[in-house]
Coordinates of C-alpha atoms in Angstrom, one line a residue:
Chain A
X1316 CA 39.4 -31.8 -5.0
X1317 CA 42.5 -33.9 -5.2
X1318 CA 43.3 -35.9 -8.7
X1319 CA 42.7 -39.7 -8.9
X1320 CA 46.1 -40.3 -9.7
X1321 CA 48.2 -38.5 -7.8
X1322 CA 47.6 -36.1 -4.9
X1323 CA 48.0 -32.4 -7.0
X1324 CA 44.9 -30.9 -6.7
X1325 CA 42.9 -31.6 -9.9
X1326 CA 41.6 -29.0 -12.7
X1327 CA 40.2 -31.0 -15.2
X1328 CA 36.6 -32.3 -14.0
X1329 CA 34.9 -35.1 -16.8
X1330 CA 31.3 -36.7 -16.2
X1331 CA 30.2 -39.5 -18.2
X1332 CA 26.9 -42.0 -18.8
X1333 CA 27.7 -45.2 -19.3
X1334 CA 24.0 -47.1 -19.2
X1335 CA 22.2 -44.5 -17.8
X1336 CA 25.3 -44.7 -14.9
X1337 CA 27.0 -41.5 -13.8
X1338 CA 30.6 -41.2 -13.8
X1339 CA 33.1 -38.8 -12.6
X1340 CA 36.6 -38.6 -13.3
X1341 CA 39.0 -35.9 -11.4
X1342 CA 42.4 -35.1 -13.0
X1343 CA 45.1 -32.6 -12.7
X1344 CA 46.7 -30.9 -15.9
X1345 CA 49.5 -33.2 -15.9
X1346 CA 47.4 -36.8 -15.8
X1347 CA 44.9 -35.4 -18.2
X1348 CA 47.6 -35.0 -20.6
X1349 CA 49.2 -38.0 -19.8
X1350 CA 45.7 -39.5 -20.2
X1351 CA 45.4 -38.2 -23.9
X1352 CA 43.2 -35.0 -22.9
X1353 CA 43.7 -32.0 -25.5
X1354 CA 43.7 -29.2 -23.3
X1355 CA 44.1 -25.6 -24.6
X1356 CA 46.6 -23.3 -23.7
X1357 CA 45.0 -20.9 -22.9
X1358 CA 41.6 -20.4 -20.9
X1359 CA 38.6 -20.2 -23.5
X1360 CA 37.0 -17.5 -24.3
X1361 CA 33.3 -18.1 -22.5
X1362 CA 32.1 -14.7 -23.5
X1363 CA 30.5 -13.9 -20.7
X1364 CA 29.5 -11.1 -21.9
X1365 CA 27.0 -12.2 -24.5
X1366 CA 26.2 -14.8 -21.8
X1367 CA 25.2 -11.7 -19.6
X1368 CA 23.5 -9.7 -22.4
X1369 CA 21.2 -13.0 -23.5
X1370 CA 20.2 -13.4 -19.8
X1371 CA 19.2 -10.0 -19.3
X1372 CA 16.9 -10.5 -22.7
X1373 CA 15.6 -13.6 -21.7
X1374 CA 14.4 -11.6 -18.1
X1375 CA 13.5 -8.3 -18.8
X1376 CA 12.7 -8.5 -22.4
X1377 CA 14.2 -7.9 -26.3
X1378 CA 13.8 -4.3 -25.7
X1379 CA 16.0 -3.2 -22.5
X1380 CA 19.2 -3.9 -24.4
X1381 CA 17.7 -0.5 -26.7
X1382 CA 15.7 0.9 -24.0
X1383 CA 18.6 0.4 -21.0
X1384 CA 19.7 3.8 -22.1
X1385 CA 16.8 6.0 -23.0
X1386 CA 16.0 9.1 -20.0
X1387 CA 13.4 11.1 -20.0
X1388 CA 13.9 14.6 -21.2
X1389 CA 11.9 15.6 -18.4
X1390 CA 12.4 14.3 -15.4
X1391 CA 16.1 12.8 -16.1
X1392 CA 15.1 8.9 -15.4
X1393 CA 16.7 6.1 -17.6
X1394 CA 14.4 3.1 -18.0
X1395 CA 17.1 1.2 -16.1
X1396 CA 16.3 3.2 -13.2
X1397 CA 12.7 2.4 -13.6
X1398 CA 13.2 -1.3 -14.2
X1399 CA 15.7 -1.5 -10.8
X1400 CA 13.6 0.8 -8.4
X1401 CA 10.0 0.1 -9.6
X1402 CA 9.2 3.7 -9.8
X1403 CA 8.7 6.1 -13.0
X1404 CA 9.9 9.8 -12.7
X1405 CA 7.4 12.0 -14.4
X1406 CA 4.2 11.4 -16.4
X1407 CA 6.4 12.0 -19.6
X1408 CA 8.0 8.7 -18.6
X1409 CA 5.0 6.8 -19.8
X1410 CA 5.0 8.5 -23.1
X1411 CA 8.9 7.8 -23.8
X1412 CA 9.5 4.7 -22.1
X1413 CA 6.0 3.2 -23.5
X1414 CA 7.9 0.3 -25.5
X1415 CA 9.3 -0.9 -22.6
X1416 CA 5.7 -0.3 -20.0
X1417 CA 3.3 -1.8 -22.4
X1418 CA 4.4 -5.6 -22.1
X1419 CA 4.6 -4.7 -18.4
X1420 CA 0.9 -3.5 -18.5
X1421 CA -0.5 -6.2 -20.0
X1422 CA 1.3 -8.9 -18.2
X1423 CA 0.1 -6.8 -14.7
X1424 CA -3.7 -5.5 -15.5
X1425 CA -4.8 -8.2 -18.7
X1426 CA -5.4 -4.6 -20.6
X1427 CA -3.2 -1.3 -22.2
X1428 CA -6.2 0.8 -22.2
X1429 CA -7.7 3.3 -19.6
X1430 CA -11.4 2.4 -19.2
X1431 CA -13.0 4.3 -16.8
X1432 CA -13.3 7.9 -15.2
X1433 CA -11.7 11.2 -17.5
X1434 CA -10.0 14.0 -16.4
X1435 CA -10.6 17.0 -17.5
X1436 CA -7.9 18.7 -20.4
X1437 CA -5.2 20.4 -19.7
X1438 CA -3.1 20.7 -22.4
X1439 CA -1.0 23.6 -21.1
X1440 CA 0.4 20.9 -18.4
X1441 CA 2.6 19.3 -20.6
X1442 CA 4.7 22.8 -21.2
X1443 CA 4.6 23.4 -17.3
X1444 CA 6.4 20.4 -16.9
X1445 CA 9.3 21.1 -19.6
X1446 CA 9.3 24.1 -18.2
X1447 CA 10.1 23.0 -14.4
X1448 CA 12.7 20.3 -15.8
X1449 CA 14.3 24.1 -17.5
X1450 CA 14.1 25.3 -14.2
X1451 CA 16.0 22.8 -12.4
X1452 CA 18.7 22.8 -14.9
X1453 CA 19.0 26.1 -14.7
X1454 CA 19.3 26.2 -10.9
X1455 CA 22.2 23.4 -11.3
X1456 CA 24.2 25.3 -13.9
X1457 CA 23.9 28.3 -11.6
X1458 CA 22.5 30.1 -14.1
X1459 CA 19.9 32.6 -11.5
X1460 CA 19.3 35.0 -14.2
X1461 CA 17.8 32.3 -16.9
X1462 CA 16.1 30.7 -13.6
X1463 CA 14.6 33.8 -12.5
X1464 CA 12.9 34.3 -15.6
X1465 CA 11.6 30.7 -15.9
X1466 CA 10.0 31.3 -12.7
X1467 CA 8.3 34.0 -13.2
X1468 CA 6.9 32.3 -16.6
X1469 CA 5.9 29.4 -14.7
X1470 CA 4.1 32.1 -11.9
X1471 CA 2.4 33.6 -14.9
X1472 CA 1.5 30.2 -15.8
X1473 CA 0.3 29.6 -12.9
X1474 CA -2.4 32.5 -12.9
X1475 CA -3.8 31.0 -15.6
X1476 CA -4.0 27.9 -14.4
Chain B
X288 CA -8.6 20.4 15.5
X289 CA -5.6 19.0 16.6
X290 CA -4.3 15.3 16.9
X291 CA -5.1 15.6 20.9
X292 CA -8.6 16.0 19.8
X293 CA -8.3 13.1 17.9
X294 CA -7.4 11.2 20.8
X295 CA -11.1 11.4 22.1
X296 CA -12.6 10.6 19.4
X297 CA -13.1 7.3 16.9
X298 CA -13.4 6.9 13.3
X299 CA -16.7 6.8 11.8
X300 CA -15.1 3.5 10.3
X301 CA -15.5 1.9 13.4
X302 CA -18.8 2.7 14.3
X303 CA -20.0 -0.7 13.1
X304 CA -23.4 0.4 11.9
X305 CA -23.7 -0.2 8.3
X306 CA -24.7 -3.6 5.9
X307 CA -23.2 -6.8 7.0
X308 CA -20.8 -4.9 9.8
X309 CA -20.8 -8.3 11.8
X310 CA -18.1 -9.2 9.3
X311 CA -16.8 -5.8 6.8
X312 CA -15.8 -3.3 9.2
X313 CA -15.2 -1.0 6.7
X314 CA -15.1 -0.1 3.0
X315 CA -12.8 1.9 2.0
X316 CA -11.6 3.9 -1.4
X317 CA -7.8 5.4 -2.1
X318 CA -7.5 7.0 -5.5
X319 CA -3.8 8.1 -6.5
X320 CA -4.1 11.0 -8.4
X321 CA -0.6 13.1 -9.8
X322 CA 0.1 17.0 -10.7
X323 CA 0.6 17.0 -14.0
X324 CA 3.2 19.6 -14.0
X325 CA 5.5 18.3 -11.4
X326 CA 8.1 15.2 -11.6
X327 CA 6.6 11.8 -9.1
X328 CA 7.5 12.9 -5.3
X329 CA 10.5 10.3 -6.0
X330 CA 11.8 12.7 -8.4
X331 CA 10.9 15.9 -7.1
X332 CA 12.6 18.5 -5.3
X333 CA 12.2 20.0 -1.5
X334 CA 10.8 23.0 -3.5
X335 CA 9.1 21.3 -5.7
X336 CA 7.4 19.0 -3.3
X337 CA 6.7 22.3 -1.3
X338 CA 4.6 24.0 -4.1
X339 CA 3.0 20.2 -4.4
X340 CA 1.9 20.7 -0.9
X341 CA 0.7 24.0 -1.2
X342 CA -1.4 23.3 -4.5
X343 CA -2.6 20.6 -3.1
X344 CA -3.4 22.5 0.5
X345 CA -5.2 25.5 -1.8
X346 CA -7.3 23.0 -3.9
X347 CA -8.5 21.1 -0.7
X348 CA -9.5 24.9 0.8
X349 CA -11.4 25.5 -2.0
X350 CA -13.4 22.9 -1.7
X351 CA -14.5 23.7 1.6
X352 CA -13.9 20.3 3.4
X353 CA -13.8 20.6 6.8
X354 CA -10.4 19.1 7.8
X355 CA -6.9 19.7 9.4
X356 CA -3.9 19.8 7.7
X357 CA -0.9 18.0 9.6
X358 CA 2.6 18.7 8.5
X359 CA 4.6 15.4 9.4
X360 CA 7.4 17.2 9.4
X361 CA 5.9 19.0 12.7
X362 CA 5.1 15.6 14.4
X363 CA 6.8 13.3 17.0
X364 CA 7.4 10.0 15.9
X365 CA 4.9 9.1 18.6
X366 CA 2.1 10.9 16.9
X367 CA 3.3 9.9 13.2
X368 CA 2.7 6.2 14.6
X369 CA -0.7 7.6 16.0
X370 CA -1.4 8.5 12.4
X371 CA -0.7 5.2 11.1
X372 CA -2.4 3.4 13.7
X373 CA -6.1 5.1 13.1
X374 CA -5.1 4.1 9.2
X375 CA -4.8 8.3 8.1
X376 CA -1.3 7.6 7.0
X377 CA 1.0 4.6 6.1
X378 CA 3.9 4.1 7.3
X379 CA 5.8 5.0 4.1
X380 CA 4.5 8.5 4.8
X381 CA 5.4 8.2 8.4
X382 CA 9.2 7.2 8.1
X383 CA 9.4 9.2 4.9
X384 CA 11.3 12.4 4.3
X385 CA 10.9 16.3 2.7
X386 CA 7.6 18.2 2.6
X387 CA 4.7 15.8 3.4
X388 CA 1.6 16.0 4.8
X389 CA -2.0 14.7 5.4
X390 CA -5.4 16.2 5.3
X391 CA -7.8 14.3 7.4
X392 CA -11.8 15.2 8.1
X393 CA -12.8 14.9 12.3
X394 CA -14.8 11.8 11.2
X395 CA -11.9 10.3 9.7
X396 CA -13.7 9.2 6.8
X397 CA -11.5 10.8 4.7
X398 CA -7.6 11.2 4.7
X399 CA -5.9 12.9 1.8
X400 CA -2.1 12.1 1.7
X401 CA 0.8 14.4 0.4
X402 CA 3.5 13.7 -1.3
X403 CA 3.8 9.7 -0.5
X404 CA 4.6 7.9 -3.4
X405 CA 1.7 9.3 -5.5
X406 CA 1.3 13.6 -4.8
X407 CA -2.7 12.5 -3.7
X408 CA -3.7 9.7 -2.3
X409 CA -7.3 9.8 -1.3
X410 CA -8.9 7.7 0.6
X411 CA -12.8 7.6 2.2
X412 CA -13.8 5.1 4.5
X413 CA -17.2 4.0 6.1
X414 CA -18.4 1.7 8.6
X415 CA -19.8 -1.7 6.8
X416 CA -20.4 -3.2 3.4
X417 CA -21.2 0.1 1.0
X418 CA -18.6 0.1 -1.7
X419 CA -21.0 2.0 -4.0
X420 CA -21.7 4.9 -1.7
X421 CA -18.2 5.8 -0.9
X422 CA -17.6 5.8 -4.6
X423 CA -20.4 8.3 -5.2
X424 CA -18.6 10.4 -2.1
X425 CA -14.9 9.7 -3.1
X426 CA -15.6 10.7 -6.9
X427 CA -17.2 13.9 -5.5
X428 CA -14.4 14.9 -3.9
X429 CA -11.9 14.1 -6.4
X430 CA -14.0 16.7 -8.8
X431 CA -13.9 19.3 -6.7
X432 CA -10.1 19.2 -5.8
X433 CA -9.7 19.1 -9.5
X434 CA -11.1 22.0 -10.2
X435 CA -8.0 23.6 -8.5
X436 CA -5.9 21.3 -9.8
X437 CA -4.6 19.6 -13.2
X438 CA -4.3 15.7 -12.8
X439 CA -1.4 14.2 -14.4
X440 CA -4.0 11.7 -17.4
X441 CA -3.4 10.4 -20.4
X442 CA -7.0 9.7 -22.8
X443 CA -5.0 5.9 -23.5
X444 CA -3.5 5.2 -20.1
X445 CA -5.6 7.0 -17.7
X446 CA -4.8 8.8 -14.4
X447 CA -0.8 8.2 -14.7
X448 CA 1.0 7.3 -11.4
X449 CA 4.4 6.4 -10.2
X450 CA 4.2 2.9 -9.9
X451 CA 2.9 1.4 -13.8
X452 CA 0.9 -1.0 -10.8
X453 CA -1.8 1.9 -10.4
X454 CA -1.7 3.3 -13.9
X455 CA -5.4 3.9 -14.8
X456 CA -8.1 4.7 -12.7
X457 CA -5.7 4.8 -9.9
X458 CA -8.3 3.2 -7.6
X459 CA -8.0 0.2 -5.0
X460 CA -11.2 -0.9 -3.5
X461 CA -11.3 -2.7 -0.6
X462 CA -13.1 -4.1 2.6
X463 CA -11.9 -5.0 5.8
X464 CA -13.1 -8.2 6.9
X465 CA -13.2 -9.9 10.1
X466 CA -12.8 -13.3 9.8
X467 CA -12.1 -15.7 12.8
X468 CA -14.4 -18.2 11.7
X469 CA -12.5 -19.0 8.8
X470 CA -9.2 -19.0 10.5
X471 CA -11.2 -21.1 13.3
X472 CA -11.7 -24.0 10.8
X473 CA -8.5 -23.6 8.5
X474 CA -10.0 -22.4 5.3
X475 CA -9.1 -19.3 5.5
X476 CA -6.1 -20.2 3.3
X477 CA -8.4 -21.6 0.5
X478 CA -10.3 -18.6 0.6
X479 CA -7.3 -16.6 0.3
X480 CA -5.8 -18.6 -2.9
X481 CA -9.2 -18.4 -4.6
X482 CA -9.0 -14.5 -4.2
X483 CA -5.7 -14.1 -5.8
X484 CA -6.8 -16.6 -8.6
X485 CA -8.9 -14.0 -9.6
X486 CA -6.6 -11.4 -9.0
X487 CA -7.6 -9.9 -5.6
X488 CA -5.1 -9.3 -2.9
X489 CA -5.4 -10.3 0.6
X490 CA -3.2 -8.1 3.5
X491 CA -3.3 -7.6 7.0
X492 CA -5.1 -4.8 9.0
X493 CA -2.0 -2.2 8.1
X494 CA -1.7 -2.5 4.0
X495 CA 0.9 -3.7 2.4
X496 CA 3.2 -7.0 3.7
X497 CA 1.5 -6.9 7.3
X498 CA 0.8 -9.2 9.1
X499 CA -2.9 -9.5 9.8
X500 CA -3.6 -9.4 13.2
X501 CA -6.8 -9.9 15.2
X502 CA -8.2 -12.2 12.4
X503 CA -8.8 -9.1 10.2
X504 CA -7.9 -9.2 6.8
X505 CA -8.2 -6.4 4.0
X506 CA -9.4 -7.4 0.4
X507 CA -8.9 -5.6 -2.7
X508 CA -8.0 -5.4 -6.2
X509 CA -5.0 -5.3 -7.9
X510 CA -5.6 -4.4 -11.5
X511 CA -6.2 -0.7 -11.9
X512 CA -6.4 -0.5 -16.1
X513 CA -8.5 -1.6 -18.7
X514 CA -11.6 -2.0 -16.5
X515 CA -13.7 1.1 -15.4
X516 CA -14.1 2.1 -11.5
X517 CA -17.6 0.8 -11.3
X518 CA -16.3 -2.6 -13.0
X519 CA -14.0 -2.8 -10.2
X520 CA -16.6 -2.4 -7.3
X521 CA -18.7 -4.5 -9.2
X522 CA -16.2 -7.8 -8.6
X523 CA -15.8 -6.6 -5.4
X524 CA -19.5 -6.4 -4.7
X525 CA -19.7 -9.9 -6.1
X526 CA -17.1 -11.9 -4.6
X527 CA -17.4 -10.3 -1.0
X528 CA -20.8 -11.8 0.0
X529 CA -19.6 -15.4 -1.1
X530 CA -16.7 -15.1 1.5
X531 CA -19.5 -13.7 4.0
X532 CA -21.4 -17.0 3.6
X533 CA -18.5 -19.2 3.9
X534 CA -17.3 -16.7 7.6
X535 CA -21.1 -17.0 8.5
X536 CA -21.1 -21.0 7.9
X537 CA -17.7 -21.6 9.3
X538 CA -19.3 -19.3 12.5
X539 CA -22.5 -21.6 13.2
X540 CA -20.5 -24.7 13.0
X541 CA -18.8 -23.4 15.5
X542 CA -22.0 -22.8 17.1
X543 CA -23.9 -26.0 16.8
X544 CA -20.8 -28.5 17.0
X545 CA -19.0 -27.0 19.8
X546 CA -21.5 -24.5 21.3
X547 CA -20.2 -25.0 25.1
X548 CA -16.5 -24.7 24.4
X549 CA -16.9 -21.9 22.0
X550 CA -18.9 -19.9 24.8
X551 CA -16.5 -21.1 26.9
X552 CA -14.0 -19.4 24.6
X553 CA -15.4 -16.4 24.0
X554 CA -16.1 -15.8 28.1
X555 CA -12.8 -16.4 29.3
X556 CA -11.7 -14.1 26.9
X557 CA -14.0 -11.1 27.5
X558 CA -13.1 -11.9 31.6
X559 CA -8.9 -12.1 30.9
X560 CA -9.4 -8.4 28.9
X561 CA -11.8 -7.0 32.0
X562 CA -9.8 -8.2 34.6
X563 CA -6.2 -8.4 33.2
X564 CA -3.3 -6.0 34.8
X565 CA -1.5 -6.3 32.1
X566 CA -1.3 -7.5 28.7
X567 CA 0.8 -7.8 25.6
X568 CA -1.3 -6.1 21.7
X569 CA -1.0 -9.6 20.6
X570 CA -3.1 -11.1 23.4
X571 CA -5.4 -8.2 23.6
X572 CA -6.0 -9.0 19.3
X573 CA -6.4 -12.6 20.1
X574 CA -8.9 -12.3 22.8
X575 CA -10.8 -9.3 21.3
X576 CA -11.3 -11.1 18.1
X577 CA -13.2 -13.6 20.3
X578 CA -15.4 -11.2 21.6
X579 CA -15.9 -9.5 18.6
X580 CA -17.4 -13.0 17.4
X581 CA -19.1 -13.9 20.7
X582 CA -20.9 -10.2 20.6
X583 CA -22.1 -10.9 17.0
X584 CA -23.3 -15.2 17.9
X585 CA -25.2 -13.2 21.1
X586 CA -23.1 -15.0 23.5
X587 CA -21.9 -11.5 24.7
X588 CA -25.0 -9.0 24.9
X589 CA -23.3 -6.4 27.4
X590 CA -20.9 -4.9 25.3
X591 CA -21.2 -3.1 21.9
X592 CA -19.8 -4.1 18.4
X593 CA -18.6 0.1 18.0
X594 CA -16.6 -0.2 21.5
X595 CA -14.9 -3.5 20.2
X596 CA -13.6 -2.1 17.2
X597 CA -12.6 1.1 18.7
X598 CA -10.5 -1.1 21.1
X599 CA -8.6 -3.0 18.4
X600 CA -7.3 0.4 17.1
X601 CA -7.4 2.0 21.1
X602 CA -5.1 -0.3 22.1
X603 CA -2.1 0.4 19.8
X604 CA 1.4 1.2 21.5
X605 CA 0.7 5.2 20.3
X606 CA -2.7 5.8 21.3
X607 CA -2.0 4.8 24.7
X608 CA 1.2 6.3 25.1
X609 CA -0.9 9.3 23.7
X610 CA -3.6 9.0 26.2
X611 CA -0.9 9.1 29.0
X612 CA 0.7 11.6 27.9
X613 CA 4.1 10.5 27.7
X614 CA 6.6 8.1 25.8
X615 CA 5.9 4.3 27.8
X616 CA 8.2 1.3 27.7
X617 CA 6.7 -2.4 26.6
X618 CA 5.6 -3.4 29.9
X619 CA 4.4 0.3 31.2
X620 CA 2.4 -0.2 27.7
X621 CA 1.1 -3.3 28.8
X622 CA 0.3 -1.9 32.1
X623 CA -1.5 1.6 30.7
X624 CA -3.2 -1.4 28.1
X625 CA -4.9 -3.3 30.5
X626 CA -6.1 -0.8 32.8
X627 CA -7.5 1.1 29.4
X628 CA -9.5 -2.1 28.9
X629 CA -10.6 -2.4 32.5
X630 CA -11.5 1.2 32.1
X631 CA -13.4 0.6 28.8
X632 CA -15.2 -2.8 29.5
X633 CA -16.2 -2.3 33.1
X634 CA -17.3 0.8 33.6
X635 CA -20.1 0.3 30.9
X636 CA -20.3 4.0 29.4
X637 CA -16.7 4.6 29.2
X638 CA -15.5 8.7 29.8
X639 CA -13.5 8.7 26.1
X640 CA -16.5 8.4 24.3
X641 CA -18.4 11.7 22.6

């Protein structure tokens, strides 16, 4: 956009109402002085990133700026990840990210309780689990002889079972 | 049995017998169930998905259903498309990647998919309007394959899934309705926003996003928590037979305000898919709706409801390429398509049927 007073192109960009009227005016740096304008120095500071932080609040909730972070022991999956991809990692997930799910639950079903058919226990399932995610770390350190002997506690395990 | 055998068989879903099957082609049940041991498939390993599929392939043994595992791993793309076409797999499973497979009865009433997003999905399907019976059936079966294995529950949030959206009971219940005399007279649109209003969700013949084709449309819920599997069927069981009077009303306006070019319609139709030599799927949906309607108004009386809806599916780019034996362009598809109906609608008791 050229300025109104000369041809430079303009920077400085004012709207005014004058009886309900819209007005524009179109300036560059040297006219808008010459015009009386106080312009700084330097460009403000528009902290854009409390700008950024207050937008993700306002759309994903009070809670993601404390959540963003959190991962699941088990399975390895930030609540980032979840809230990007749509899709949890383990059943632990709900347990550690449940701050974050419950809003999400009621907005989706109306309800944050299981009505309905029951499973039957099992409470050694939980350990299982922990003891896969052992596994795999152990298998990407390298570390056979500590993954050899988580396997053959999970094959015991599984016996049981 | 192997997916050639499949080839000469149909669904029981399509048989067409069953309450109110002028209009609900099927009923149908998916339950997502999870090991509780192992990480979502998203999140697991080749391994671990492996020793998924073997669990899983153990516990369905046990139970003694008679069935055929498929490995998609071990399929064509042609015959994952086959799959997806007689609605045993989606086509997230089809396209998908690492140890997968599917369990599916010789009726295929029942498919049991492995390692798509949920480890189980389960799903039973009969002909008509019986929500409550495959409940009875599907709940059945889901005891007995966890006797073998431990379900990933929580006493507060219920069968625990993937995706938060199924968290619960894990159930959808659905029907697939055929609707042209709604689309016929433009309310189908109304129907569809009054649905959703309370929370139902309307989708094409193929799940998720499709388009619906052939004027059938699938209804089901949405909300898996706070509200107990029998709750569920109840709405369903409820709502359903309001839209069946609106379809039935829409159908004899038809009738008694435009009787002549409606049989009109519905003739030309059933002549362009006996006589056509060749023929695109959309046509052959278009015209076979018709005669799906003009069988069930008694405009049509040579031709049977069963054969119809076996056609809809029967005339999918994969079952025909299938039946021939060999990988077919668009127009040899269209070609093979309308000889197949010929075949089919001509010759009376047509040779694929058992």
């Amino acid at each position: 956009m050229i300025c109104q007073r000369c041809q430079n192109e303009a920077s400085v960009h004012l709207t005014e109402r004058v009886d309900g009227r819209r007005r524009e005016l179109h300036l560059c740096v040297a006219c808008a002085r010459k015009a009386g304008l106080v312009l700084p120095e330097t460009p403000p500071d528009l902290g854009l990133d409390s700008v950024v932080q207050s937008l993700i609040s306002k759309h994903v909730g009070e809670l993601v700026g404390e959540l963003a972070e959190l991962s699941c022991p088990d399975c390895g999956v930030r609540y980032m990840d979840f809230r990007v991809g749509g899709r949890l990692g383990c059943p632990n997930d709900y347990k550690v990210f449940s701050r974050g799910l419950l809003p999400l639950l009621q907005r989706f079903h109306g309800a944050t309780r299981h009505v309905g058919k029951r499973a039957r226990p099992r409470p050694e399932a939980a350990q299982r689990l922990r003891l896969r995610s052992r596994l795999r770390e152990a298998v990407a350190l390298e570390d056979y002889e500590e993954a050899a002997r988580l396997r053959d506690r999970l094959r015991l395990k599984d016996q049981h079972a | 049995m192997t997916l050639d055998d499949l080839t000469k068989t149909s669904g029981e879903w399509l048989r067409g017998t069953g309450p109110e099957s002028d209009i609900v082609m099927c009923s149908r049940i998916r339950l997502a169930r999870n090991l509780a041991d192992f990480p979502f498939t998203n999140r697991a390993s080749r391994n671990e998905k492996a020793d998924i599929e073997a669990q899983v392939r153990a516990a369905v043994d046990a139970s003694k259903l008679d069935s055929a595992f498929f490995d998609i791993n071990g399929l064509s793309n042609l015959d994952r498309q086959f799959l997806v076409e007689r609605q045993m797999i989606s086509s997230e499973m089809a396209n998908g990647e690492g140890p997968r497979g599917v369990v599916v009865t010789p009726e295929e009433n029942i498919s049991i998919m492995v390692n798509e997003e949920d480890h189980l999905r389960i799903q039973y399907m009969l002909s008509g309007f019986r929500l409550p019976e495959v409940w009875e059936k599907i709940n059945a079966l889901d005891d007995q394959l966890e006797d073998d294995i431990a379900y990933a529950y929580s006493p507060s949030l219920g069968y625990l899934t993937a995706c938060p959206t199924n968290v619960g009971t894990g159930i959808r219940v659905g029907v697939m309705l055929h609707l042209p005399g709604l689309v016929a007279n433009k309310q189908i649109d109304k129907v569809f926003r009054a649905l959703q209003k309370i929370n139902l969700a309307v989708r094409g013949l193929y799940g998720e996003g499709s388009q619906a084709f052939g004027d059938f449309y699938q209804v089901s819920n949405q909300q898996t928590l706070g509200k107990s599997e029998e709750e569920i069927i109840k709405i369903l069981t409820d709502v359903v037979p309001q839209v069946l009077q609106y379809e039935r009303t829409a159908r004899q306006e038809l009738l008694t305000g435009r009787r002549q070019h409606l049989h009109d319609q519905v003739s030309r139709a059933y002549g362009v898919l006996k006589t056509a030599q060749t023929i695109s799927s959309e046509e052959t949906m278009l015209l076979l709706s018709s005669v799906r309607m003009g069988i069930n108004l008694g405009l049509i009386d040579d031709l049977s409801i069963a054969t119809v809806n076996e056609l809809f599916i029967q005339t999918q780019p994969a079952f025909l390429q299938k039946l021939r034996g060999s990988e077919l362009g668009v127009e040899e598809r269209n070609v093979a398509r309308a000889s197949y109906l010929r075949s089919r609608l001509t010759n009376g008791q047509p040779e694929e049927q058992n």
